[in-house]
mmCIF file of C-alpha atoms in Angstrom:
data_model
loop_
_atom_site.group_PDB
_atom_site.id
_atom_site.type_symbol
_atom_site.label_atom_id
_atom_site.label_comp_id
_atom_site.label_asym_id
_atom_site.label_seq_id
_atom_site.Cartn_x
_atom_site.Cartn_y
_atom_site.Cartn_z
ATOM 1 C CA THR A 1 5.280 -32.822 6.568
ATOM 2 C CA GLY A 2 7.002 -30.510 3.793
ATOM 3 C CA TYR A 3 10.054 -30.267 6.598
ATOM 4 C CA TYR A 4 10.283 -34.038 6.487
ATOM 5 C CA HIS A 5 9.480 -34.468 2.918
ATOM 6 C CA GLY A 6 11.692 -32.046 1.681
ATOM 7 C CA GLN A 7 14.731 -32.766 4.306
ATOM 8 C CA LEU A 8 14.693 -29.121 5.241
ATOM 9 C CA GLU A 9 17.063 -30.070 8.551
ATOM 10 C CA ARG A 10 19.693 -31.692 6.436
ATOM 11 C CA ASN A 11 19.006 -29.378 3.531
ATOM 12 C CA GLY A 12 19.022 -26.523 5.755
ATOM 13 C CA ARG A 13 22.692 -27.599 7.481
ATOM 14 C CA GLU A 14 24.244 -27.938 4.499
ATOM 15 C CA GLU A 15 22.970 -24.366 2.617
ATOM 16 C CA THR A 16 24.618 -22.468 6.009
ATOM 17 C CA VAL A 17 28.135 -24.859 5.412
ATOM 18 C CA ARG A 18 28.283 -23.916 2.031
ATOM 19 C CA PHE A 19 27.238 -20.050 2.614
ATOM 20 C CA PHE A 20 30.253 -19.858 5.297
ATOM 21 C CA ARG A 21 32.466 -21.829 3.121
ATOM 22 C CA HIS A 22 31.902 -19.336 0.004
ATOM 23 C CA VAL A 23 32.000 -16.662 1.914
ATOM 24 C CA LEU A 24 35.596 -17.692 3.785
ATOM 25 C CA ASP A 25 37.259 -19.151 0.076
ATOM 26 C CA GLN A 26 36.358 -15.801 -1.416
ATOM 27 C CA ASN A 27 37.311 -13.352 1.742
ATOM 28 C CA LEU A 28 34.094 -11.944 1.652
ATOM 29 C CA SER A 29 32.772 -9.163 4.574
ATOM 30 C CA VAL A 30 31.447 -10.939 8.018
ATOM 31 C CA SER A 31 29.068 -8.156 6.950
ATOM 32 C CA HIS A 32 27.182 -11.045 4.595
ATOM 33 C CA PHE A 33 26.434 -12.754 7.852
ATOM 34 C CA ILE A 34 23.909 -9.946 8.536
ATOM 35 C CA ASP A 35 22.925 -9.571 4.934
ATOM 36 C CA SER A 36 23.867 -10.672 1.493
ATOM 37 C CA ASP A 37 22.822 -10.987 -2.058
ATOM 38 C CA ILE A 38 23.925 -14.487 -2.789
ATOM 39 C CA ALA A 39 22.464 -17.991 -1.516
ATOM 40 C CA PHE A 40 23.024 -21.842 -1.584
ATOM 41 C CA VAL A 41 19.589 -23.415 -2.594
ATOM 42 C CA ASN A 42 18.629 -26.801 -3.880
ATOM 43 C CA TYR A 43 14.631 -27.173 -4.782
ATOM 44 C CA PRO A 44 13.487 -27.949 -1.269
ATOM 45 C CA LEU A 45 14.957 -25.034 -0.147
ATOM 46 C CA ALA A 46 13.839 -22.786 -3.148
ATOM 47 C CA ARG A 47 10.377 -23.880 -2.803
ATOM 48 C CA LEU A 48 10.472 -22.871 0.843
ATOM 49 C CA TYR A 49 11.768 -19.648 0.037
ATOM 50 C CA GLY A 50 9.754 -18.831 -2.903
ATOM 51 C CA ILE A 51 12.495 -18.884 -5.377
ATOM 52 C CA GLU A 52 11.904 -19.695 -8.547
ATOM 53 C CA GLY A 53 14.395 -21.325 -11.061
ATOM 54 C CA VAL A 54 15.860 -24.085 -8.890
ATOM 55 C CA ASN A 55 14.847 -27.523 -9.733
ATOM 56 C CA GLY A 56 17.425 -30.088 -8.974
ATOM 57 C CA ARG A 57 17.874 -31.406 -5.394
ATOM 58 C CA ALA A 58 22.143 -30.391 -5.883
ATOM 59 C CA PHE A 59 22.746 -27.109 -4.526
ATOM 60 C CA GLU A 60 23.036 -23.983 -6.897
ATOM 61 C CA LEU A 61 24.759 -20.311 -6.107
ATOM 62 C CA ILE A 62 22.235 -18.166 -6.907
ATOM 63 C CA LYS A 63 21.922 -14.451 -7.000
ATOM 64 C CA LEU A 64 19.439 -13.149 -4.221
ATOM 65 C CA THR A 65 16.199 -10.907 -5.507
ATOM 66 C CA ASP A 66 14.431 -11.096 -2.408
ATOM 67 C CA PRO A 67 16.403 -8.591 0.358
ATOM 68 C CA ARG A 68 14.603 -10.271 2.897
ATOM 69 C CA ARG A 69 16.370 -13.629 2.570
ATOM 70 C CA GLY A 70 19.882 -12.659 2.290
ATOM 71 C CA GLY A 71 22.340 -13.617 5.030
ATOM 72 C CA LEU A 72 21.917 -15.827 8.157
ATOM 73 C CA LEU A 73 18.889 -14.488 9.451
ATOM 74 C CA GLY A 74 17.124 -15.621 6.538
ATOM 75 C CA GLN A 75 18.333 -18.934 6.521
ATOM 76 C CA ALA A 76 16.504 -22.150 7.597
ATOM 77 C CA SER A 77 18.771 -23.486 9.713
ATOM 78 C CA VAL A 78 18.712 -20.380 11.571
ATOM 79 C CA LEU A 79 15.152 -19.764 11.536
ATOM 80 C CA THR A 80 14.853 -23.339 12.969
ATOM 81 C CA ALA A 81 17.295 -23.545 15.325
ATOM 82 C CA SER A 82 15.693 -20.493 16.972
ATOM 83 C CA ALA A 83 12.031 -21.952 16.910
ATOM 84 C CA ASN A 84 10.573 -24.771 18.755
ATOM 85 C CA GLY A 85 9.299 -26.390 15.697
ATOM 86 C CA ILE A 86 5.738 -25.500 16.379
ATOM 87 C CA ASP A 87 6.293 -21.880 16.419
ATOM 88 C CA SER A 88 8.626 -19.043 16.489
ATOM 89 C CA SER A 89 9.308 -16.571 19.589
ATOM 90 C CA PRO A 90 10.430 -13.236 19.271
ATOM 91 C CA VAL A 91 12.657 -13.607 22.602
ATOM 92 C CA ILE A 92 14.368 -16.602 21.489
ATOM 93 C CA ARG A 93 15.065 -15.487 18.040
ATOM 94 C CA GLY A 94 16.025 -11.919 19.293
ATOM 95 C CA MET A 95 18.245 -13.564 21.871
ATOM 96 C CA TRP A 96 20.084 -15.744 19.140
ATOM 97 C CA VAL A 97 20.899 -12.431 17.117
ATOM 98 C CA LEU A 98 22.338 -10.759 20.177
ATOM 99 C CA GLU A 99 24.329 -13.931 21.322
ATOM 100 C CA ASN A 100 25.344 -15.748 18.262
ATOM 101 C CA LEU A 101 25.538 -12.756 15.504
ATOM 102 C CA LEU A 102 26.198 -9.428 17.446
ATOM 103 C CA GLY A 103 28.021 -10.989 20.914
ATOM 104 C CA MET A 104 25.858 -8.741 23.190
ATOM 105 C CA PRO A 105 24.335 -11.042 25.671
ATOM 106 C CA PRO A 106 21.831 -9.532 27.832
ATOM 107 C CA LEU A 107 22.535 -10.382 31.782
ATOM 108 C CA PRO A 108 20.485 -13.361 32.647
ATOM 109 C CA PRO A 109 17.277 -12.794 34.315
ATOM 110 C CA PRO A 110 16.595 -12.421 37.722
ATOM 111 C CA ASP A 111 16.070 -15.759 39.668
ATOM 112 C CA ASN A 112 12.176 -14.665 40.459
ATOM 113 C CA VAL A 113 11.435 -13.554 37.660
ATOM 114 C CA ALA A 114 9.180 -15.808 35.407
ATOM 115 C CA ALA A 115 9.332 -16.262 31.433
ATOM 116 C CA ILE A 116 6.423 -14.359 30.848
ATOM 117 C CA GLU A 117 4.882 -12.185 33.480
ATOM 118 C CA PRO A 118 1.911 -13.650 34.515
ATOM 119 C CA ASP A 119 -0.226 -10.903 35.038
ATOM 120 C CA ILE A 120 -1.005 -10.374 31.428
ATOM 121 C CA ARG A 121 -4.589 -9.667 32.122
ATOM 122 C CA GLY A 122 -5.486 -7.788 28.793
ATOM 123 C CA ALA A 123 -2.850 -8.711 26.790
ATOM 124 C CA THR A 124 -3.818 -11.284 23.902
ATOM 125 C CA THR A 125 -1.280 -11.265 21.558
ATOM 126 C CA ILE A 126 2.598 -11.978 21.975
ATOM 127 C CA ARG A 127 3.550 -8.316 21.258
ATOM 128 C CA GLU A 128 1.093 -7.083 23.820
ATOM 129 C CA GLN A 129 2.108 -9.910 26.516
ATOM 130 C CA LEU A 130 5.983 -8.963 26.079
ATOM 131 C CA THR A 131 5.206 -5.215 26.294
ATOM 132 C CA LYS A 132 3.223 -5.982 29.979
ATOM 133 C CA HIS A 133 6.603 -7.623 30.662
ATOM 134 C CA ARG A 134 8.792 -4.745 30.018
ATOM 135 C CA GLY A 135 6.713 -2.880 32.561
ATOM 136 C CA VAL A 136 8.310 -4.517 35.064
ATOM 137 C CA GLU A 137 11.468 -2.664 35.627
ATOM 138 C CA SER A 138 13.919 -5.546 36.137
ATOM 139 C CA CYS A 139 12.672 -6.936 32.899
ATOM 140 C CA ALA A 140 12.815 -3.642 30.637
ATOM 141 C CA THR A 141 16.464 -3.201 29.815
ATOM 142 C CA CYS A 142 16.965 -6.508 28.608
ATOM 143 C CA HIS A 143 13.754 -6.948 26.939
ATOM 144 C CA GLN A 144 13.978 -3.529 25.071
ATOM 145 C CA LYS A 145 17.111 -5.233 23.300
ATOM 146 C CA ILE A 146 15.748 -8.468 22.568
ATOM 147 C CA ASP A 147 12.264 -8.069 21.827
ATOM 148 C CA PRO A 148 12.561 -5.649 18.176
ATOM 149 C CA LEU A 149 15.612 -8.315 17.124
ATOM 150 C CA GLY A 150 12.609 -11.362 17.426
ATOM 151 C CA PHE A 151 9.541 -9.230 15.673
ATOM 152 C CA ALA A 152 11.744 -8.421 12.950
ATOM 153 C CA LEU A 153 12.011 -12.008 12.524
ATOM 154 C CA GLU A 154 8.380 -12.877 12.866
ATOM 155 C CA ASN A 155 7.451 -13.127 9.114
ATOM 156 C CA PHE A 156 9.305 -16.452 9.121
ATOM 157 C CA ASP A 157 7.290 -19.139 10.459
ATOM 158 C CA PRO A 158 8.956 -22.076 12.567
ATOM 159 C CA ILE A 159 10.793 -23.655 9.647
ATOM 160 C CA GLY A 160 11.955 -20.453 7.660
ATOM 161 C CA GLY A 161 8.984 -20.242 4.791
ATOM 162 C CA TRP A 162 7.540 -16.608 4.627
ATOM 163 C CA ARG A 163 4.338 -15.943 6.359
ATOM 164 C CA HIS A 164 1.741 -12.682 6.457
ATOM 165 C CA ALA A 165 0.368 -13.752 9.483
ATOM 166 C CA ALA A 166 1.387 -15.514 12.820
ATOM 167 C CA PRO A 167 -0.447 -17.008 15.613
ATOM 168 C CA GLY A 168 -0.508 -14.730 18.635
ATOM 169 C CA GLN A 169 -1.169 -11.415 16.205
ATOM 170 C CA ARG A 170 -3.809 -9.843 14.924
ATOM 171 C CA GLY A 171 -4.022 -9.535 11.164
ATOM 172 C CA GLU A 172 -0.702 -9.196 9.006
ATOM 173 C CA VAL A 173 2.621 -9.680 11.310
ATOM 174 C CA ASP A 174 3.845 -6.336 12.502
ATOM 175 C CA ALA A 175 7.729 -6.423 12.369
ATOM 176 C CA SER A 176 8.628 -2.886 13.080
ATOM 177 C CA GLY A 177 10.432 -1.840 16.126
ATOM 178 C CA GLU A 178 13.005 0.503 17.721
ATOM 179 C CA TRP A 179 16.694 -1.351 17.929
ATOM 180 C CA ASN A 180 19.774 1.035 19.292
ATOM 181 C CA GLY A 181 17.684 4.007 18.936
ATOM 182 C CA HIS A 182 16.993 3.718 15.188
ATOM 183 C CA GLY A 183 13.535 2.876 13.952
ATOM 184 C CA PHE A 184 12.556 0.026 11.246
ATOM 185 C CA LYS A 185 9.600 -1.138 9.661
ATOM 186 C CA ASP A 186 10.333 -4.709 8.912
ATOM 187 C CA ILE A 187 13.797 -7.714 8.298
ATOM 188 C CA VAL A 188 14.869 -5.592 5.303
ATOM 189 C CA ASP A 189 15.362 -2.152 7.488
ATOM 190 C CA LEU A 190 16.669 -4.001 10.413
ATOM 191 C CA LYS A 191 19.459 -5.777 8.345
ATOM 192 C CA LYS A 192 20.385 -1.528 7.093
ATOM 193 C CA LEU A 193 21.078 -1.236 11.130
ATOM 194 C CA LEU A 194 22.503 -4.409 11.688
ATOM 195 C CA VAL A 195 25.273 -4.102 8.781
ATOM 196 C CA GLN A 196 26.356 -0.883 10.600
ATOM 197 C CA GLN A 197 27.502 -2.987 13.422
ATOM 198 C CA GLU A 198 29.778 -5.011 11.411
ATOM 199 C CA ASP A 199 32.753 -4.174 13.847
ATOM 200 C CA TRP A 200 30.826 -6.195 16.478
ATOM 201 C CA VAL A 201 29.595 -9.379 14.278
ATOM 202 C CA ALA A 202 34.281 -9.596 13.560
ATOM 203 C CA ARG A 203 34.786 -9.412 17.473
ATOM 204 C CA ASN A 204 32.159 -11.840 18.237
ATOM 205 C CA LEU A 205 33.416 -14.202 15.462
ATOM 206 C CA ALA A 206 36.941 -13.951 16.369
ATOM 207 C CA GLY A 207 36.239 -14.618 20.331
ATOM 208 C CA LYS A 208 34.512 -17.572 19.030
ATOM 209 C CA LEU A 209 37.252 -18.891 17.171
ATOM 210 C CA LEU A 210 39.676 -18.095 19.876
ATOM 211 C CA THR A 211 37.565 -19.788 22.405
ATOM 212 C CA TYR A 212 37.205 -22.812 20.292
ATOM 213 C CA ALA A 213 41.093 -22.851 19.389
ATOM 214 C CA THR A 214 42.493 -22.308 22.861
ATOM 215 C CA GLY A 215 39.489 -24.634 24.596
ATOM 216 C CA ARG A 216 38.985 -21.986 27.146
ATOM 217 C CA LYS A 217 36.710 -18.754 27.440
ATOM 218 C CA LEU A 218 38.570 -15.680 26.992
ATOM 219 C CA ASP A 219 38.998 -13.414 30.253
ATOM 220 C CA LEU A 220 39.704 -9.951 30.923
ATOM 221 C CA PRO A 221 42.999 -9.547 30.095
ATOM 222 C CA ALA A 222 42.118 -11.390 26.679
ATOM 223 C CA ARG A 223 40.476 -8.185 25.336
ATOM 224 C CA PRO A 224 43.540 -6.166 24.275
ATOM 225 C CA HIS A 225 44.347 -8.588 22.028
ATOM 226 C CA LEU A 226 40.764 -8.973 20.595
ATOM 227 C CA ASP A 227 41.087 -5.489 19.980
ATOM 228 C CA ARG A 228 43.845 -5.505 18.301
ATOM 229 C CA ILE A 229 42.219 -8.350 16.368
ATOM 230 C CA VAL A 230 39.527 -6.613 15.579
ATOM 231 C CA SER A 231 41.037 -2.975 14.114
ATOM 232 C CA ALA A 232 43.436 -4.814 11.913
ATOM 233 C CA SER A 233 40.166 -6.810 10.482
ATOM 234 C CA LYS A 234 38.684 -3.771 9.946
ATOM 235 C CA ALA A 235 41.643 -2.236 8.270
ATOM 236 C CA LYS A 236 41.279 -5.273 5.652
ATOM 237 C CA GLY A 237 37.642 -5.051 5.579
ATOM 238 C CA HIS A 238 36.293 -7.297 7.715
ATOM 239 C CA GLY A 239 36.993 -10.553 5.245
ATOM 240 C CA LEU A 240 36.686 -13.559 6.843
ATOM 241 C CA LYS A 241 39.743 -14.951 5.689
ATOM 242 C CA ASP A 242 41.513 -12.064 6.602
ATOM 243 C CA LEU A 243 40.163 -12.450 10.152
ATOM 244 C CA VAL A 244 41.228 -16.121 10.364
ATOM 245 C CA HIS A 245 44.238 -15.577 9.871
ATOM 246 C CA LEU A 246 44.614 -13.017 12.206
ATOM 247 C CA VAL A 247 43.246 -14.675 14.950
ATOM 248 C CA VAL A 248 45.498 -17.775 14.313
ATOM 249 C CA GLN A 249 48.807 -15.124 13.919
ATOM 250 C CA SER A 250 47.388 -13.817 17.201
ATOM 251 C CA GLU A 251 49.380 -13.882 20.731
ATOM 252 C CA ILE A 252 46.591 -15.878 22.383
ATOM 253 C CA PHE A 253 46.408 -18.450 19.845
ATOM 254 C CA MET A 254 50.298 -19.110 19.244
ATOM 255 C CA ASN A 255 50.792 -19.035 23.121
ATOM 256 C CA LYS A 256 47.872 -21.448 23.776
#
């Protein structure tokens, strides 16, 4: 398949690493992880993304003209990691955005709740199935946060290519929804909403960096330290290099 012939697994990882390194080196805002007008691609990735003018195996820094593709949510590595290799799942992709980008993981589902509510009679699409699932009171709160984020990514197939139709959906993909009290029509619209959560992206990243650096999860007493890091980062425009410096200068890191 094109996935293996184009070595897309390796190329996708390389794209994300190069993108992160560029954001760090240039001290660009962490909002680039949500949306960006730059990307690193070579020919196999450019072909997957529908980008013309990139013909070699070497990676090139390009200026994006397609607003659907910018940021981590348009990168093959993320879109593949949040799929199962055969098809995408709105729930898995929505969870990925909440947990890894925004740092807002929902509570675990109750022990007695199935992944998809068994009684889905009359529901023929994944959107209809999840609508019935949200009808279960114990499921509704979390799925109202998860599902819209995942449906916004349904135009991306399991390896990150763009598609107009998807299995389990009638006609063209419906990527619209409502999140955080605001409606959106597609991934471009959603990213405009997510960019407004830049503080949460910075907080999540700072927390993950501290967890990795200290070798332990942050506890309740660490929250004020994290608050100070995010506040200082915001004053500097949430540049990634500045954020890393604030993390390593923090009391939590210095006293690890």
